[in-house]
């Protein structure tokens, strides 16, 4: 495992109020335990577990995803299919003042939350975002690693946080879009959300750590994602995001 971004600062930033970590799932039994364990192993979660709430929002999985999450001590919330709908339900269920967005196929280095959440010490900061390193293939890994040092101006759904009151202030996600259309999803979840948060406050970028994301959506290694792989490649080619 590549240990990017786990250098410890002089002290841990323990959030003064509750932070809710939200992980949306749909048939993620192959990946979800690694993601949950990486969050549970965060240094600030270990140091102050009372400051964190962890919700898995499961969208009608027909595998053992929900059972795995429950067995690991995580609260499972049921939601209809549609990632943005699931995230929105999780946010409305959340007790935390700050929401942190994660994905089931992503690993988070042990110091990740500490580095991301410390930005909320600035009262003017309404959101924080970082980058994600694609574990495979090497070319995509290299490109995304380089982009860690160039703020991409997109709120990655697997590596971003925001104040809950700011989410409602900007109207939340536009749930009227076609959530089965990958291009519409990327635009709403990552780009438009970024712009709306920036309209009400400071959006900070954390370059000291990066989430480690599976390459399944790029390589087609997981047959369940074959359609999304094709859609993402077409979207990137046409939009020039890489």
Coordinates of C-alpha atoms in Angstrom, one line a residue:
X1 CA 0.0 0.0 0.0
X2 CA 1.3 3.4 -1.0
X3 CA 1.6 5.6 2.1
X4 CA 0.9 8.9 0.5
X5 CA -0.2 11.7 2.9
X6 CA 0.2 10.0 6.3
X7 CA 2.9 12.4 7.7
X8 CA 1.7 13.5 11.1
X9 CA 1.4 17.2 11.9
X10 CA 2.6 18.5 15.3
X11 CA -0.8 17.8 16.8
X12 CA -4.1 16.3 15.9
X13 CA -7.1 18.4 15.1
X14 CA -10.0 17.1 17.1
X15 CA -13.3 18.6 15.7
X16 CA -15.1 20.4 18.5
X17 CA -18.5 19.2 17.3
X18 CA -19.8 16.0 15.7
X19 CA -18.7 15.1 12.2
X20 CA -20.7 12.6 10.1
X21 CA -19.0 10.4 7.6
X22 CA -21.3 9.2 4.8
X23 CA -20.6 6.3 2.6
X24 CA -23.2 5.5 -0.1
X25 CA -23.3 1.9 -1.3
X26 CA -24.8 -0.3 -4.0
X27 CA -23.6 -3.9 -4.2
X28 CA -20.2 -3.2 -2.7
X29 CA -19.4 -6.4 -0.9
X30 CA -16.0 -6.7 -2.6
X31 CA -14.8 -3.3 -1.4
X32 CA -16.8 -1.9 1.5
X33 CA -14.9 -3.6 4.4
X34 CA -11.6 -2.0 3.3
X35 CA -13.2 1.5 3.1
X36 CA -14.9 1.2 6.5
X37 CA -11.7 -0.1 8.2
X38 CA -9.7 2.7 6.7
X39 CA -12.1 5.3 8.2
X40 CA -12.4 3.5 11.6
X41 CA -8.5 3.5 11.7
X42 CA -8.2 7.3 11.2
X43 CA -6.0 8.7 13.9
X44 CA -8.5 11.3 15.0
X45 CA -11.4 8.8 15.0
X46 CA -9.2 6.6 17.3
X47 CA -8.4 9.5 19.5
X48 CA -11.9 10.9 19.8
X49 CA -14.6 8.4 18.6
X50 CA -17.3 10.4 20.3
X51 CA -16.7 13.2 17.7
X52 CA -17.7 11.0 14.8
X53 CA -20.8 9.4 13.4
X54 CA -20.5 6.9 10.5
X55 CA -23.4 6.2 8.2
X56 CA -23.5 3.7 5.3
X57 CA -26.4 4.7 3.1
X58 CA -27.3 1.5 1.1
X59 CA -29.4 1.8 -2.1
X60 CA -31.1 -1.6 -2.1
X61 CA -28.0 -3.8 -2.5
X62 CA -28.9 -7.4 -3.4
X63 CA -25.5 -8.7 -2.0
X64 CA -24.1 -8.7 1.5
X65 CA -23.0 -5.0 1.6
X66 CA -25.4 -3.9 4.3
X67 CA -24.7 -7.0 6.4
X68 CA -20.9 -6.4 6.2
X69 CA -21.3 -2.8 7.2
X70 CA -23.6 -3.7 10.1
X71 CA -21.2 -6.4 11.3
X72 CA -18.4 -3.7 11.5
X73 CA -20.5 -1.6 13.8
X74 CA -21.6 1.0 11.2
X75 CA -25.1 2.4 11.1
X76 CA -26.9 1.4 7.9
X77 CA -29.5 3.7 6.4
X78 CA -31.7 2.5 3.6
X79 CA -32.2 4.6 0.4
X80 CA -33.7 4.2 -3.1
X81 CA -31.2 3.8 -5.9
X82 CA -29.5 6.9 -7.1
X83 CA -26.2 8.1 -5.5
X84 CA -27.2 11.7 -5.0
X85 CA -30.5 10.7 -3.5
X86 CA -28.6 8.4 -1.1
X87 CA -26.1 11.1 -0.1
X88 CA -28.9 13.6 0.4
X89 CA -30.8 11.1 2.7
X90 CA -27.6 10.5 4.6
X91 CA -27.0 14.3 5.1
X92 CA -30.6 14.7 6.3
X93 CA -30.2 11.8 8.7
X94 CA -26.8 13.1 9.9
X95 CA -26.4 14.5 13.4
X96 CA -23.1 16.1 12.6
X97 CA -22.4 19.7 11.9
X98 CA -19.8 18.7 9.3
X99 CA -20.4 16.0 6.6
X100 CA -17.5 14.1 5.1
X101 CA -18.1 12.2 1.8
X102 CA -16.5 8.8 1.1
X103 CA -16.9 6.0 -1.4
X104 CA -16.9 2.2 -0.9
X105 CA -14.1 1.5 -3.3
X106 CA -11.7 4.0 -1.7
X107 CA -9.0 3.7 1.0
X108 CA -8.1 6.6 3.2
X109 CA -4.6 6.9 4.7
X110 CA -4.6 7.1 8.6
X111 CA -4.0 10.9 8.8
X112 CA -6.5 11.8 6.1
X113 CA -9.4 13.1 8.1
X114 CA -7.1 15.1 10.3
X115 CA -5.7 16.9 7.4
X116 CA -9.0 17.5 5.7
X117 CA -11.1 18.6 8.7
X118 CA -8.5 21.0 10.1
X119 CA -9.6 23.5 7.5
X120 CA -12.9 24.0 9.4
X121 CA -11.0 25.8 12.1
X122 CA -11.4 28.8 9.7
X123 CA -15.0 29.9 10.3
X124 CA -15.3 31.3 6.8
X125 CA -14.6 27.8 5.3
X126 CA -17.8 26.1 4.2
X127 CA -16.2 23.1 2.3
X128 CA -12.9 21.3 1.8
X129 CA -11.9 19.0 -1.0
X130 CA -8.9 16.9 -2.0
X131 CA -7.8 14.6 -4.8
X132 CA -8.0 10.9 -5.3
X133 CA -5.3 8.7 -6.7
X134 CA -6.4 6.0 -9.0
X135 CA -4.6 2.8 -7.9
X136 CA -4.6 1.3 -11.4
X137 CA -3.7 1.7 -14.3
X138 CA -0.3 3.4 -13.9
X139 CA -1.0 6.1 -16.5
X140 CA -4.2 7.3 -14.7
X141 CA -2.4 7.0 -11.4
X142 CA 0.4 9.3 -12.6
X143 CA -1.9 11.9 -14.0
X144 CA -4.1 12.0 -10.9
X145 CA -1.0 12.2 -8.7
X146 CA 0.3 15.2 -10.6
X147 CA -3.1 16.9 -10.3
X148 CA -2.9 16.6 -6.5
X149 CA -0.7 19.7 -6.7
X150 CA -3.0 21.6 -9.0
X151 CA -6.5 22.2 -7.4
X152 CA -9.0 20.7 -9.8
X153 CA -12.0 22.8 -8.6
X154 CA -14.2 19.8 -8.2
X155 CA -15.8 18.3 -5.1
X156 CA -14.9 14.7 -5.4
X157 CA -17.7 12.5 -4.1
X158 CA -15.1 10.3 -2.4
X159 CA -13.0 13.0 -0.8
X160 CA -14.7 16.1 0.3
X161 CA -16.4 17.7 3.3
X162 CA -18.7 20.5 4.0
X163 CA -20.8 22.2 6.7
X164 CA -24.3 20.8 6.8
X165 CA -25.9 24.2 7.1
X166 CA -24.0 25.4 4.0
X167 CA -25.4 22.4 2.1
X168 CA -28.9 23.4 2.8
X169 CA -28.2 27.1 2.2
X170 CA -27.1 26.3 -1.4
X171 CA -30.1 24.1 -1.9
X172 CA -28.3 20.7 -1.7
X173 CA -28.0 18.4 -4.7
X174 CA -30.3 18.8 -7.7
X175 CA -32.1 15.5 -7.4
X176 CA -34.1 16.1 -10.6
X177 CA -31.1 15.1 -12.9
X178 CA -30.9 11.6 -14.4
X179 CA -28.8 9.9 -11.7
X180 CA -28.2 7.0 -14.1
X181 CA -26.4 9.3 -16.5
X182 CA -22.7 9.5 -15.6
X183 CA -22.1 12.8 -17.3
X184 CA -25.0 14.5 -15.5
X185 CA -23.9 12.9 -12.2
X186 CA -20.2 14.2 -12.5
X187 CA -21.4 17.7 -13.4
X188 CA -23.8 17.9 -10.4
X189 CA -21.9 16.0 -7.7
X190 CA -18.5 17.5 -8.4
X191 CA -18.5 20.7 -10.5
X192 CA -21.8 22.4 -9.8
X193 CA -21.7 21.6 -6.1
X194 CA -18.2 23.2 -5.9
X195 CA -19.5 26.4 -7.6
X196 CA -22.5 26.6 -5.3
X197 CA -20.4 26.2 -2.2
X198 CA -18.0 28.9 -3.4
X199 CA -20.9 31.3 -3.8
X200 CA -21.5 31.2 0.0
X201 CA -18.0 30.9 1.5
X202 CA -14.5 29.7 1.2
X203 CA -13.8 26.3 -0.4
X204 CA -10.4 25.0 0.8
X205 CA -8.1 22.5 -1.0
X206 CA -6.0 20.0 0.9
X207 CA -2.9 18.9 -1.0
X208 CA -1.3 17.1 1.9
X209 CA -3.2 13.8 1.4
X210 CA -5.1 12.0 -1.2
X211 CA -7.7 9.2 -1.2
X212 CA -6.7 5.9 -2.9
X213 CA -9.5 5.0 -5.3
X214 CA -10.0 1.7 -7.1
X215 CA -9.4 1.7 -10.8
X216 CA -12.5 -0.4 -11.5
X217 CA -14.3 2.5 -13.1
X218 CA -11.5 3.0 -15.5
X219 CA -10.3 -0.4 -16.4
X220 CA -13.5 -2.4 -16.5
X221 CA -11.9 -5.0 -14.1
X222 CA -15.2 -5.2 -12.3
X223 CA -17.8 -6.4 -14.8
X224 CA -20.6 -4.6 -12.8
X225 CA -19.0 -1.3 -13.9
X226 CA -18.5 -2.0 -17.6
X227 CA -21.2 0.5 -18.7
X228 CA -19.8 3.2 -16.4
X229 CA -16.3 2.6 -17.7
X230 CA -17.4 3.4 -21.2
X231 CA -19.4 6.4 -20.2
X232 CA -16.4 7.9 -18.2
X233 CA -14.0 7.4 -21.0
X234 CA -16.4 9.1 -23.5
X235 CA -17.0 11.9 -21.0
X236 CA -13.3 12.6 -20.4
X237 CA -12.5 12.5 -24.1
X238 CA -15.2 14.9 -25.0
X239 CA -14.8 17.3 -22.0
X240 CA -11.0 17.2 -21.8
X241 CA -10.8 16.8 -18.1
X242 CA -7.5 14.9 -18.3

